PDB file of N, CA and C in Angstrom:
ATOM      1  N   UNK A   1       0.848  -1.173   0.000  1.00  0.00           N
ATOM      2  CA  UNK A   1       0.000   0.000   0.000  1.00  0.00           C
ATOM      3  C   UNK A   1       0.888   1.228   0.000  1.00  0.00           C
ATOM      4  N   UNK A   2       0.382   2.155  -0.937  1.00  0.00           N
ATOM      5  CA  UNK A   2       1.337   3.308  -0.889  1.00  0.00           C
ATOM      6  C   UNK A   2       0.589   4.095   0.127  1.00  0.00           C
ATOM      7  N   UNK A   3       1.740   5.512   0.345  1.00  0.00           N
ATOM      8  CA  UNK A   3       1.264   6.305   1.153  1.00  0.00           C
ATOM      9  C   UNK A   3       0.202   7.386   1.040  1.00  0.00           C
ATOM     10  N   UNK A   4      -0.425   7.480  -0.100  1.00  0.00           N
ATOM     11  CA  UNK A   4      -1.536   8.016  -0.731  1.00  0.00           C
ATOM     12  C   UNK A   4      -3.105   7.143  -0.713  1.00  0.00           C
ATOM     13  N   UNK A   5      -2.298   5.959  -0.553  1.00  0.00           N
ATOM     14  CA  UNK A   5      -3.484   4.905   0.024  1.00  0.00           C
ATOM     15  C   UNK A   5      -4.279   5.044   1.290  1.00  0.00           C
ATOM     16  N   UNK A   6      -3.523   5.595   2.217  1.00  0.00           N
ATOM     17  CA  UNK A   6      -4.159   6.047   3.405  1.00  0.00           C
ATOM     18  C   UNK A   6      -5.309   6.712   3.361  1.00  0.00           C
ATOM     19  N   UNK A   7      -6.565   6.476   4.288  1.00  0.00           N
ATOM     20  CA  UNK A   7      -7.313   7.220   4.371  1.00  0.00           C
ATOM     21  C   UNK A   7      -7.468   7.292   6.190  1.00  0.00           C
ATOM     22  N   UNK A   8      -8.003   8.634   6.535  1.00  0.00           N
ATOM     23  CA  UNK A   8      -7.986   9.094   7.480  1.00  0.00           C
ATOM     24  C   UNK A   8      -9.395   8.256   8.178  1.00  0.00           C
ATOM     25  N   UNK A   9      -9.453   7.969   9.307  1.00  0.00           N
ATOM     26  CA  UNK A   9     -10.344   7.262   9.983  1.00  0.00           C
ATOM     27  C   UNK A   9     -11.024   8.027  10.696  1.00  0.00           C
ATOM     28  N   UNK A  10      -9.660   8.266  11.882  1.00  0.00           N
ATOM     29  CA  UNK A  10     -10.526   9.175  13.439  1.00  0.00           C
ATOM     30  C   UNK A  10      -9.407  10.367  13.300  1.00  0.00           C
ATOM     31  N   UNK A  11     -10.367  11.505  13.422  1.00  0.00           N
ATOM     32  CA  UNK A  11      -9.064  13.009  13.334  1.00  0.00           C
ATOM     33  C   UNK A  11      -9.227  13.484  14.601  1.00  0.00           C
ATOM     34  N   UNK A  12      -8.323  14.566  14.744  1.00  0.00           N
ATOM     35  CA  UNK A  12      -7.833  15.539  15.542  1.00  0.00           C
ATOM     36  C   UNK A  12      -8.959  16.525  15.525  1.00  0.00           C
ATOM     37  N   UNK A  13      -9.609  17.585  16.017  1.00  0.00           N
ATOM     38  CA  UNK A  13     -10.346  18.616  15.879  1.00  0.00           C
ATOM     39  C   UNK A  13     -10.264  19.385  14.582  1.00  0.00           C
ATOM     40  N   UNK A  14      -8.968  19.923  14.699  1.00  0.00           N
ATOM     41  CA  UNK A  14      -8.048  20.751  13.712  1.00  0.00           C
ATOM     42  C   UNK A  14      -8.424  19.979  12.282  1.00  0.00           C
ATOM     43  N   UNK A  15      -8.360  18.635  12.147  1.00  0.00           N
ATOM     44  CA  UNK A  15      -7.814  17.813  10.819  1.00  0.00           C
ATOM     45  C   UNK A  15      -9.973  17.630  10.716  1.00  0.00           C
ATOM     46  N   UNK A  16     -10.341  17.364  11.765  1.00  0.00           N
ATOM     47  CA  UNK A  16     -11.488  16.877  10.948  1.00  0.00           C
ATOM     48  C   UNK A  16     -12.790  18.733  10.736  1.00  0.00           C
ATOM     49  N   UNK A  17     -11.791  19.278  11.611  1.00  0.00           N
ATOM     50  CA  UNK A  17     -12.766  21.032  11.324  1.00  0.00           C
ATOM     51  C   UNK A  17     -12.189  21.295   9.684  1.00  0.00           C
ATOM     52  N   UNK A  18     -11.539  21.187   9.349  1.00  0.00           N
ATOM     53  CA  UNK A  18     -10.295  21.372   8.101  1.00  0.00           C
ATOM     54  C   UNK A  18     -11.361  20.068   6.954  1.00  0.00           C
ATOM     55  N   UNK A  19     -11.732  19.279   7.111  1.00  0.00           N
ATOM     56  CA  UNK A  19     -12.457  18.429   6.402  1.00  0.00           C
ATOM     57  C   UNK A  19     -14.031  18.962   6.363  1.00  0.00           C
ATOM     58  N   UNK A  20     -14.339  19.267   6.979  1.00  0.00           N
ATOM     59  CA  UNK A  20     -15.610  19.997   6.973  1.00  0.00           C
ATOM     60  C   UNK A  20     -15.377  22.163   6.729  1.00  0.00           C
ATOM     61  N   UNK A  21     -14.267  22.443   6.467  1.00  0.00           N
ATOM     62  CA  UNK A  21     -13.868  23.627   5.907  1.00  0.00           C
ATOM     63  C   UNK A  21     -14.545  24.714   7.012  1.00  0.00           C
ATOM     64  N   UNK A  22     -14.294  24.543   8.100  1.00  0.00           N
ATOM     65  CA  UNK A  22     -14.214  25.580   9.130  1.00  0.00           C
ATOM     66  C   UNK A  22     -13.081  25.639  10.272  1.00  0.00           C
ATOM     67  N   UNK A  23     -13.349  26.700  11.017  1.00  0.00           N
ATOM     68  CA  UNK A  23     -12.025  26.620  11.974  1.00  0.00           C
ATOM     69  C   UNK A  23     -12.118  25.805  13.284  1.00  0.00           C
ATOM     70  N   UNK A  24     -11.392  25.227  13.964  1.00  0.00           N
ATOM     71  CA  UNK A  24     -11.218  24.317  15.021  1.00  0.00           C
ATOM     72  C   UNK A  24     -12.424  24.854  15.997  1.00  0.00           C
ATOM     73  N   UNK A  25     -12.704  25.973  16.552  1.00  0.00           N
ATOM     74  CA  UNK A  25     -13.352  26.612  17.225  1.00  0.00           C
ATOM     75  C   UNK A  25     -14.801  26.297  16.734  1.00  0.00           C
ATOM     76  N   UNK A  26     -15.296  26.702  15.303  1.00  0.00           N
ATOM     77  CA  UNK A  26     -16.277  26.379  15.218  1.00  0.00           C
ATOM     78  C   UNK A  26     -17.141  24.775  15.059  1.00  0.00           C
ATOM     79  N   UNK A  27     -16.236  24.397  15.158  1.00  0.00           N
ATOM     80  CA  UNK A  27     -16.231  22.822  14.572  1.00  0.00           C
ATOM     81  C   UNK A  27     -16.255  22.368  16.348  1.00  0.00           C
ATOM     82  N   UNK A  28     -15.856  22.859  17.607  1.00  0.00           N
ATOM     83  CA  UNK A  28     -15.960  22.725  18.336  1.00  0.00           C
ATOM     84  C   UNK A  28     -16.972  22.913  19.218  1.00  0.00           C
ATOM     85  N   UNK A  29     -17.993  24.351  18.870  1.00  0.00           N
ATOM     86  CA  UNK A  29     -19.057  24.478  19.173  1.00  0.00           C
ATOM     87  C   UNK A  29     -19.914  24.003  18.553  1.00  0.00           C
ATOM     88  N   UNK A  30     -20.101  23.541  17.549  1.00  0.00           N
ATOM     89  CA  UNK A  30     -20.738  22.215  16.956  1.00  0.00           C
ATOM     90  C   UNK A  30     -20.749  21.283  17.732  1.00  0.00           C
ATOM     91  N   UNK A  31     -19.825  20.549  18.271  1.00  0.00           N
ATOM     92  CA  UNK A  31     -19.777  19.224  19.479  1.00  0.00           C
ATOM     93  C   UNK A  31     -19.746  19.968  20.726  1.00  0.00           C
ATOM     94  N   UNK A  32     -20.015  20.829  21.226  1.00  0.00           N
ATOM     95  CA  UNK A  32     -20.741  21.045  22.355  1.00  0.00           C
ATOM     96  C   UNK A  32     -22.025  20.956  22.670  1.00  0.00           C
ATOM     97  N   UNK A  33     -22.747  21.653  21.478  1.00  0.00           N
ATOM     98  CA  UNK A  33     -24.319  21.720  21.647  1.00  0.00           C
ATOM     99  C   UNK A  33     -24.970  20.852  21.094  1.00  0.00           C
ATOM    100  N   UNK A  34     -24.281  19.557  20.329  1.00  0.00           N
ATOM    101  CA  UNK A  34     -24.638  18.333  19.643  1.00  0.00           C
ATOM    102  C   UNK A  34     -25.323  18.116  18.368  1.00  0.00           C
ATOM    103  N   UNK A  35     -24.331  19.285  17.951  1.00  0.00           N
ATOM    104  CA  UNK A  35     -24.919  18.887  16.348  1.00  0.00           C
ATOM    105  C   UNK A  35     -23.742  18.228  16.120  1.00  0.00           C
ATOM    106  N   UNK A  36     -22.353  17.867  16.106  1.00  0.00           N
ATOM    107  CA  UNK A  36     -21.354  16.737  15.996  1.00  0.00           C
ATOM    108  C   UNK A  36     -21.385  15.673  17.237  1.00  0.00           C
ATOM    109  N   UNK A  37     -20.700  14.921  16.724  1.00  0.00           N
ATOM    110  CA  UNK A  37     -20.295  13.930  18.143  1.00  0.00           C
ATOM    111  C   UNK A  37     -19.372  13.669  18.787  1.00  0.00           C
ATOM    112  N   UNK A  38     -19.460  13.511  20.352  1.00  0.00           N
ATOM    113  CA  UNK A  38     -17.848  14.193  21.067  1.00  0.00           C
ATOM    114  C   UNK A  38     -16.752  12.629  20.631  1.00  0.00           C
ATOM    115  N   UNK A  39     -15.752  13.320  20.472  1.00  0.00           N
ATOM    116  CA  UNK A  39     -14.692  12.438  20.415  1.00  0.00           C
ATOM    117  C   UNK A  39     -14.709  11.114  21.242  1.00  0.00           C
ATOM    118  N   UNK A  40     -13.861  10.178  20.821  1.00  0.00           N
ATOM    119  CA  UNK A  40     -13.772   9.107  21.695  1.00  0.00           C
ATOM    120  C   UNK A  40     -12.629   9.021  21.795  1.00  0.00           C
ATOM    121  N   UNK A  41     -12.096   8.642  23.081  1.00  0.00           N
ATOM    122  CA  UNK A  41     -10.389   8.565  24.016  1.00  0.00           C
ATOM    123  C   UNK A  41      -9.962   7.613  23.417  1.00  0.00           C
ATOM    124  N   UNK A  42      -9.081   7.676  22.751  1.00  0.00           N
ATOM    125  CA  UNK A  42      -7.741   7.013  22.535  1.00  0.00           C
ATOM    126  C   UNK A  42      -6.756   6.772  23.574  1.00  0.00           C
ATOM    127  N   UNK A  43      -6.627   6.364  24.350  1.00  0.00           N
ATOM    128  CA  UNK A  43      -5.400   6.836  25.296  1.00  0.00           C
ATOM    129  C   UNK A  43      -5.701   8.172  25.875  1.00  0.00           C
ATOM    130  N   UNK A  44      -5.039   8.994  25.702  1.00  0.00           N
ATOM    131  CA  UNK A  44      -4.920  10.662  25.966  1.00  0.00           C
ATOM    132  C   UNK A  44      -5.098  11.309  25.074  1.00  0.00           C
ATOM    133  N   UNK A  45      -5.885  11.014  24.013  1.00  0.00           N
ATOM    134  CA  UNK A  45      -5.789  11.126  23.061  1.00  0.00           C
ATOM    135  C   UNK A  45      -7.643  11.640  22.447  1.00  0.00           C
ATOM    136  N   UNK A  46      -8.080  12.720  21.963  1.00  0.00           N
ATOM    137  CA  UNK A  46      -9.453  12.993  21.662  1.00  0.00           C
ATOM    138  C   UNK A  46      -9.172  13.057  20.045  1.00  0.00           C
ATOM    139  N   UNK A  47     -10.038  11.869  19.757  1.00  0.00           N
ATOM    140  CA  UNK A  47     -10.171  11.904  17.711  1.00  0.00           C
ATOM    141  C   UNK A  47     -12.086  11.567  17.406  1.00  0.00           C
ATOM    142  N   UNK A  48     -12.035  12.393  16.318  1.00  0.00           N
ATOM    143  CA  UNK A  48     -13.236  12.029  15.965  1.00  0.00           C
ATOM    144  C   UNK A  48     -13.565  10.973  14.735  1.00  0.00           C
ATOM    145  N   UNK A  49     -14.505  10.077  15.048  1.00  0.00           N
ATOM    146  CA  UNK A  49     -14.759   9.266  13.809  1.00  0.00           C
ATOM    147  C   UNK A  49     -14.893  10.021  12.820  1.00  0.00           C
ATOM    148  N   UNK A  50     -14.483   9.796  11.182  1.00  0.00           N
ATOM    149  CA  UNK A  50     -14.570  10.453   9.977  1.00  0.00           C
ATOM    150  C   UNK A  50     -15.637   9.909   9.532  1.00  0.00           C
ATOM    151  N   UNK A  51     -15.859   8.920   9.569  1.00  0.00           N
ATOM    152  CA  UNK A  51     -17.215   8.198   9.183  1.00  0.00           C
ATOM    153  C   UNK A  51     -18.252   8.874   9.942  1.00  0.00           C
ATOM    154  N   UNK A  52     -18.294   8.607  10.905  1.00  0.00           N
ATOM    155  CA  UNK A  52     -19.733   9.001  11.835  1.00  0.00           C
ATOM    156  C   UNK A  52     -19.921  10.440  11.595  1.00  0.00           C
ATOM    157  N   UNK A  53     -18.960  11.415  11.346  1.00  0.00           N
ATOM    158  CA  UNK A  53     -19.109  12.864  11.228  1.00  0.00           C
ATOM    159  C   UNK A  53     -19.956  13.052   9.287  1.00  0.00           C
ATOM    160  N   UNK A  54     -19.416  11.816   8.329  1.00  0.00           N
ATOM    161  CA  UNK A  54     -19.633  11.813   7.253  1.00  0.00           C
ATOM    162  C   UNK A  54     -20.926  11.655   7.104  1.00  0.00           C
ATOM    163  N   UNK A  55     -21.533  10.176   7.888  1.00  0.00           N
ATOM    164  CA  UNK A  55     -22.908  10.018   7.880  1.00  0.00           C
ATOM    165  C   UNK A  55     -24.155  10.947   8.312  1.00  0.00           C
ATOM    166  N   UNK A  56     -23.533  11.979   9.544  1.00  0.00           N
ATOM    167  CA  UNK A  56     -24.186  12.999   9.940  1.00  0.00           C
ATOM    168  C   UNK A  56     -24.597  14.016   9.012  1.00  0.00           C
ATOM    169  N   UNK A  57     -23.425  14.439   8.381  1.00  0.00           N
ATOM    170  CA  UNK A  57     -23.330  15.436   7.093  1.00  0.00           C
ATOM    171  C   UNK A  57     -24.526  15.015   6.197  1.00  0.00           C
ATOM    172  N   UNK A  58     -24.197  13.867   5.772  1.00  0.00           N
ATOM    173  CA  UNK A  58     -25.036  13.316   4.494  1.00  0.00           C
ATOM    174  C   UNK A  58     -26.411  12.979   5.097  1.00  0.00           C
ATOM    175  N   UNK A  59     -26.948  13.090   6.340  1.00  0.00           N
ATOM    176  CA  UNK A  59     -27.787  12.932   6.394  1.00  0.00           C
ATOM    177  C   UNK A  59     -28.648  11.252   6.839  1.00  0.00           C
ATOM    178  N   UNK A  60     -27.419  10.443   6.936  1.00  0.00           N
ATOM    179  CA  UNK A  60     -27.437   8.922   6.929  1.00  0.00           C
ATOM    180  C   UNK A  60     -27.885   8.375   8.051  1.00  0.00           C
ATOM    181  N   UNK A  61     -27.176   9.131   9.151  1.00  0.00           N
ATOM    182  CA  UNK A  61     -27.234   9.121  10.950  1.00  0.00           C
ATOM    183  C   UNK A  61     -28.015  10.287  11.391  1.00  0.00           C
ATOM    184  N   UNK A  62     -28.848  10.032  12.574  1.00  0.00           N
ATOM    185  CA  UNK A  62     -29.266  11.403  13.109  1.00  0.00           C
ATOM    186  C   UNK A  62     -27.982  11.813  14.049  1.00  0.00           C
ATOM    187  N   UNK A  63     -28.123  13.235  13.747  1.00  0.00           N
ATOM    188  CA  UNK A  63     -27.490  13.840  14.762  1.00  0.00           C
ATOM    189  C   UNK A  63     -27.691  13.230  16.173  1.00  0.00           C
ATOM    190  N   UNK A  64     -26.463  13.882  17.227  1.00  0.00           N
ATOM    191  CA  UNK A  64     -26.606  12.872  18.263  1.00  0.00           C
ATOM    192  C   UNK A  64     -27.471  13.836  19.668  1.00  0.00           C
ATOM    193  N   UNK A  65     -27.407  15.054  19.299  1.00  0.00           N
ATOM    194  CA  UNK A  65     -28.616  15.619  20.128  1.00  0.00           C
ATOM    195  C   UNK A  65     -29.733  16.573  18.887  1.00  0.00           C
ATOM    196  N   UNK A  66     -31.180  15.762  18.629  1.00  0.00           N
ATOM    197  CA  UNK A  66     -31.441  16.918  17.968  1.00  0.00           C
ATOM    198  C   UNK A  66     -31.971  18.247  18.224  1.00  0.00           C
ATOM    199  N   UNK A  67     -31.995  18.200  19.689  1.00  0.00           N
ATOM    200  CA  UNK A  67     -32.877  19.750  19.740  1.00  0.00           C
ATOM    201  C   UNK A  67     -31.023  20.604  20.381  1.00  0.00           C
ATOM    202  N   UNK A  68     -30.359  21.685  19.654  1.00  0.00           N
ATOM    203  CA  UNK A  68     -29.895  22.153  19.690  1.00  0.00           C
ATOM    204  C   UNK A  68     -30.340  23.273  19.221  1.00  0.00           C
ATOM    205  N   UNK A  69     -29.261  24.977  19.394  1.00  0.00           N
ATOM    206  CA  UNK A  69     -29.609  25.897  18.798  1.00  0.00           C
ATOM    207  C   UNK A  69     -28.054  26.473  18.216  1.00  0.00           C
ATOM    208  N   UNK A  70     -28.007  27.068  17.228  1.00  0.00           N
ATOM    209  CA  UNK A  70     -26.384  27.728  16.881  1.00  0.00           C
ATOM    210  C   UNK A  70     -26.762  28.899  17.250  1.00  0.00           C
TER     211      UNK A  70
END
């Protein structure tokens, strides 16, 4: 497998706000008020599923709180 083969699984805040084309901050108040879903621990470690954030997007999964407000 080359190194272009990689695909990203579980990101960083930064890497998966950057995939959804906003800044860490906002991508953060998104998973506060539950329109994303909070990370799961790795170790010491906070990553978010790329999938589960994908299915949300598209509409596939419900969001994981739906009564929120932005």
């Amino acid at each position: 497998m080359g190194r272009h083969d990689l695909r990203i699984l579980y990101a960083t805040d930064r890497t998966a706000a950057k995939l959804l084309d906003m800044k860490p901050a906002e991508f953060r108040d998104l998973v506060e008020v539950g329109a994303l879903p909070a990370p799961l621990r790795i170790g010491t470690f906070e990553r978010w599923s790329i999938e589960e954030i994908n299915a949300i997007v598209q509409g596939t999964k419900p969001k994981p709180t739906e009564e929120f407000e932005l």
